[in-house]
Structure formats: C-alpha cells, structure tokens
Amino acid sequence: MKALKVIGAIVVALIGAWYLFEDYWYRKAIPENIGLSYRISITSDSGLREGCGTAVYKLGGKTAEAIKEQGVKFFEESGQARGHSDRYYTYGEWMETPRDDWTRSENWSYELLCGGSIGGSLYDDIVESGRTGGSYYSFKDEAVLMVIPDKKLVVFSHNG
C-alpha cells in the first residue's frame, strides 16, 4: 500500500511539473507588453520534431484598457516574444479583425482544435471575435497570436 502512495505522489508531481512547464513554454511565446493573467486552456499534440496546440490566457485588465484606447498602435511594441530573441519568435504586422480568411470557422478550426478541444463556448467566442472588429492578430513562423480585448483573451495557436 505504501508503494502505491509513493507511485501516486510521483505521478501527481510529474503531472504538476508538466502543467507548469507547458504554461511557461506558451507564455514565453507572447510579447512582454501583452499582459497575461491566468491560463484558461492549453491543448497540444507534440511529436518528436513537430507539434501543434493552442493556449488561451486571460488578458490583464490594464492591457485590455490600453488596447481599447490605442487600438492597433498598442501593438507597435509587440514584435518579439517575451522569452525568445531569435527571428523565429518575431511577429509580423498587427492587424485588426475581421480576418478575411476567418469568414468561415472551418477555414481555421484546425489551428484552434489541434491537440484537443478548447471548449465549445470558448471556441465560439474566438471564432466570432475573428469575424467581427475590435480584436487584433499577428503571425509568426508557424503560429498566430490573437488578442481579444472585449473578452479579455489572448489566443496563441501554433502548428509546426
């Protein structure tokens, strides 16, 4: 019985460590001036060399207000991921929604659903925000980052 408790404790510790590492890895991919609050959802599917996934965070209230005041100008300082200095983690031009390629959810649902479901209502909120104005997005190699100030969400999706 004691061995089962030890094994159980080890398993719980490993799951907790993975949870923290995964959160840390995704946070590093988001520019520093985009204030993050807590993790809402992370789904991922990783292979030996390639993987895909989606991380959704709560946007910090002060950041949401600054974005609402400044619009796309807020993102002029959002070109580089907070935890990386290489070009692979450099974002391109920030644009306001609606996205032309997001008029139908099936055009980009794979990006959001790779690695597992992020939940129906959260998925619907993200898709609807891509179809309407007031949100902002940018691309980097093999990823897209979307900030939804009205819903206070940050969505990072990668495939590669």
GROMACS .gro file of C-alpha atoms in nm:
model
  160
    1MET     CA    1   0.000   0.000   0.000
    2LYS     CA    2   0.285   0.237   0.080
    3ALA     CA    3   0.437   0.178  -0.264
    4LEU     CA    4   0.109   0.279  -0.430
    5LYS     CA    5   0.106   0.605  -0.234
    6VAL     CA    6   0.463   0.679  -0.343
    7ILE     CA    7   0.383   0.598  -0.706
    8GLY     CA    8   0.069   0.813  -0.685
    9ALA     CA    9   0.269   1.104  -0.541
   10ILE     CA   10   0.527   1.072  -0.819
   11VAL     CA   11   0.256   1.069  -1.086
   12VAL     CA   12   0.087   1.375  -0.937
   13ALA     CA   13   0.423   1.555  -0.917
   14LEU     CA   14   0.501   1.473  -1.282
   15ILE     CA   15   0.161   1.595  -1.399
   16GLY     CA   16   0.202   1.915  -1.198
   17ALA     CA   17   0.550   1.970  -1.338
   18TRP     CA   18   0.421   1.920  -1.693
   19TYR     CA   19   0.134   2.164  -1.629
   20LEU     CA   20   0.380   2.431  -1.511
   21PHE     CA   21   0.631   2.368  -1.791
   22GLU     CA   22   0.362   2.384  -2.061
   23ASP     CA   23   0.229   2.712  -1.920
   24TYR     CA   24   0.582   2.855  -1.902
   25TRP     CA   25   0.659   2.750  -2.262
   26TYR     CA   26   0.346   2.913  -2.406
   27ARG     CA   27   0.383   3.233  -2.203
   28LYS     CA   28   0.735   3.279  -2.347
   29ALA     CA   29   0.586   3.293  -2.699
   30ILE     CA   30   0.375   3.602  -2.624
   31PRO     CA   31   0.524   3.955  -2.634
   32GLU     CA   32   0.603   4.115  -2.298
   33ASN     CA   33   0.374   4.416  -2.329
   34ILE     CA   34   0.070   4.191  -2.370
   35GLY     CA   35  -0.015   4.145  -2.004
   36LEU     CA   36  -0.124   3.793  -1.918
   37SER     CA   37  -0.331   3.695  -1.621
   38TYR     CA   38  -0.418   3.330  -1.572
   39ARG     CA   39  -0.425   3.029  -1.801
   40ILE     CA   40  -0.770   2.938  -1.934
   41SER     CA   41  -0.688   2.647  -2.164
   42ILE     CA   42  -0.389   2.475  -2.318
   43THR     CA   43  -0.419   2.190  -2.564
   44SER     CA   44  -0.128   2.041  -2.751
   45ASP     CA   45  -0.020   1.747  -2.959
   46SER     CA   46   0.354   1.708  -2.982
   47GLY     CA   47   0.562   1.467  -3.182
   48LEU     CA   48   0.935   1.418  -3.180
   49ARG     CA   49   1.004   1.713  -3.409
   50GLU     CA   50   0.671   1.881  -3.482
   51GLY     CA   51   0.364   1.968  -3.283
   52CYS     CA   52   0.060   2.186  -3.265
   53GLY     CA   53  -0.152   2.340  -2.997
   54THR     CA   54  -0.347   2.632  -2.864
   55ALA     CA   55  -0.303   2.832  -2.546
   56VAL     CA   56  -0.570   3.071  -2.422
   57TYR     CA   57  -0.493   3.317  -2.143
   58LYS     CA   58  -0.691   3.583  -1.965
   59LEU     CA   59  -0.571   3.926  -2.079
   60GLY     CA   60  -0.473   4.161  -1.798
   61GLY     CA   61  -0.728   4.435  -1.735
   62LYS     CA   62  -0.483   4.724  -1.775
   63THR     CA   63  -0.363   4.581  -2.105
   64ALA     CA   64  -0.721   4.543  -2.231
   65GLU     CA   65  -0.793   4.908  -2.146
   66ALA     CA   66  -0.472   5.028  -2.315
   67ILE     CA   67  -0.560   4.834  -2.630
   68LYS     CA   68  -0.913   4.979  -2.634
   69GLU     CA   69  -0.766   5.330  -2.605
   70GLN     CA   70  -0.479   5.291  -2.854
   71GLY     CA   71  -0.614   5.033  -3.099
   72VAL     CA   72  -0.358   4.872  -3.329
   73LYS     CA   73  -0.094   5.129  -3.223
   74PHE     CA   74  -0.067   4.943  -2.891
   75PHE     CA   75   0.097   4.655  -3.076
   76GLU     CA   76   0.387   4.857  -3.218
   77GLU     CA   77   0.594   4.718  -2.930
   78SER     CA   78   0.462   4.363  -2.974
   79GLY     CA   79   0.703   4.229  -3.230
   80GLN     CA   80   0.912   3.989  -3.024
   81ALA     CA   81   0.811   3.706  -2.793
   82ARG     CA   82   0.897   3.769  -2.427
   83GLY     CA   83   1.109   3.460  -2.383
   84HIS     CA   84   1.298   3.448  -2.712
   85SER     CA   85   1.532   3.673  -2.904
   86ASP     CA   86   1.557   3.480  -3.231
   87ARG     CA   87   1.376   3.562  -3.555
   88TYR     CA   88   1.155   3.253  -3.532
   89TYR     CA   89   0.968   3.424  -3.247
   90THR     CA   90   0.925   3.758  -3.422
   91TYR     CA   91   0.571   3.860  -3.509
   92GLY     CA   92   0.476   4.041  -3.827
   93GLU     CA   93   0.240   4.332  -3.873
   94TRP     CA   94  -0.052   4.353  -3.633
   95MET     CA   95  -0.392   4.383  -3.795
   96GLU     CA   96  -0.746   4.439  -3.675
   97THR     CA   97  -1.020   4.185  -3.727
   98PRO     CA   98  -1.225   4.079  -3.911
   99ARG     CA   99  -0.991   3.843  -4.087
  100ASP     CA  100  -1.082   3.769  -4.446
  101ASP     CA  101  -0.974   3.406  -4.410
  102TRP     CA  102  -1.188   3.360  -4.096
  103THR     CA  103  -1.526   3.422  -4.254
  104ARG     CA  104  -1.595   3.050  -4.214
  105SER     CA  105  -1.483   2.870  -3.898
  106GLU     CA  106  -1.369   2.565  -4.093
  107ASN     CA  107  -1.101   2.782  -4.260
  108TRP     CA  108  -0.905   2.789  -3.936
  109SER     CA  109  -1.067   2.549  -3.691
  110TYR     CA  110  -0.781   2.302  -3.727
  111GLU     CA  111  -0.545   2.559  -3.575
  112LEU     CA  112  -0.770   2.602  -3.273
  113LEU     CA  113  -0.860   2.236  -3.226
  114CYS     CA  114  -0.523   2.075  -3.281
  115GLY     CA  115  -0.429   1.893  -2.966
  116GLY     CA  116  -0.781   1.872  -2.829
  117SER     CA  117  -1.093   2.074  -2.772
  118ILE     CA  118  -1.064   2.414  -2.606
  119GLY     CA  119  -1.433   2.401  -2.518
  120GLY     CA  120  -1.737   2.492  -2.721
  121SER     CA  121  -1.821   2.836  -2.582
  122LEU     CA  122  -1.456   2.946  -2.574
  123TYR     CA  123  -1.411   2.826  -2.933
  124ASP     CA  124  -1.727   3.012  -3.038
  125ASP     CA  125  -1.607   3.333  -2.867
  126ILE     CA  126  -1.274   3.317  -3.051
  127VAL     CA  127  -1.427   3.242  -3.391
  128GLU     CA  128  -1.685   3.518  -3.352
  129SER     CA  129  -1.413   3.764  -3.249
  130GLY     CA  130  -1.219   3.676  -3.565
  131ARG     CA  131  -1.526   3.751  -3.777
  132THR     CA  132  -1.600   4.089  -3.620
  133GLY     CA  133  -1.400   4.405  -3.549
  134GLY     CA  134  -1.225   4.504  -3.230
  135SER     CA  135  -0.969   4.226  -3.194
  136TYR     CA  136  -0.610   4.212  -3.320
  137TYR     CA  137  -0.385   3.942  -3.462
  138SER     CA  138  -0.039   3.879  -3.597
  139PHE     CA  139   0.152   3.588  -3.746
  140LYS     CA  140   0.495   3.446  -3.684
  141ASP     CA  141   0.654   3.138  -3.837
  142GLU     CA  142   0.406   2.852  -3.784
  143ALA     CA  143   0.184   3.042  -3.539
  144VAL     CA  144  -0.083   3.307  -3.497
  145LEU     CA  145  -0.145   3.529  -3.197
  146MET     CA  146  -0.483   3.695  -3.141
  147VAL     CA  147  -0.578   3.942  -2.870
  148ILE     CA  148  -0.946   3.994  -2.793
  149PRO     CA  149  -0.977   4.297  -2.562
  150ASP     CA  150  -1.358   4.284  -2.526
  151LYS     CA  151  -1.344   3.930  -2.391
  152LYS     CA  152  -1.004   3.979  -2.229
  153LEU     CA  153  -0.850   3.683  -2.410
  154VAL     CA  154  -0.510   3.610  -2.562
  155VAL     CA  155  -0.503   3.316  -2.806
  156PHE     CA  156  -0.176   3.164  -2.928
  157SER     CA  157  -0.206   2.883  -3.182
  158HIS     CA  158   0.084   2.702  -3.347
  159ASN     CA  159   0.125   2.425  -3.597
  160GLY     CA  160   0.478   2.312  -3.666
   0.00000   0.00000   0.00000
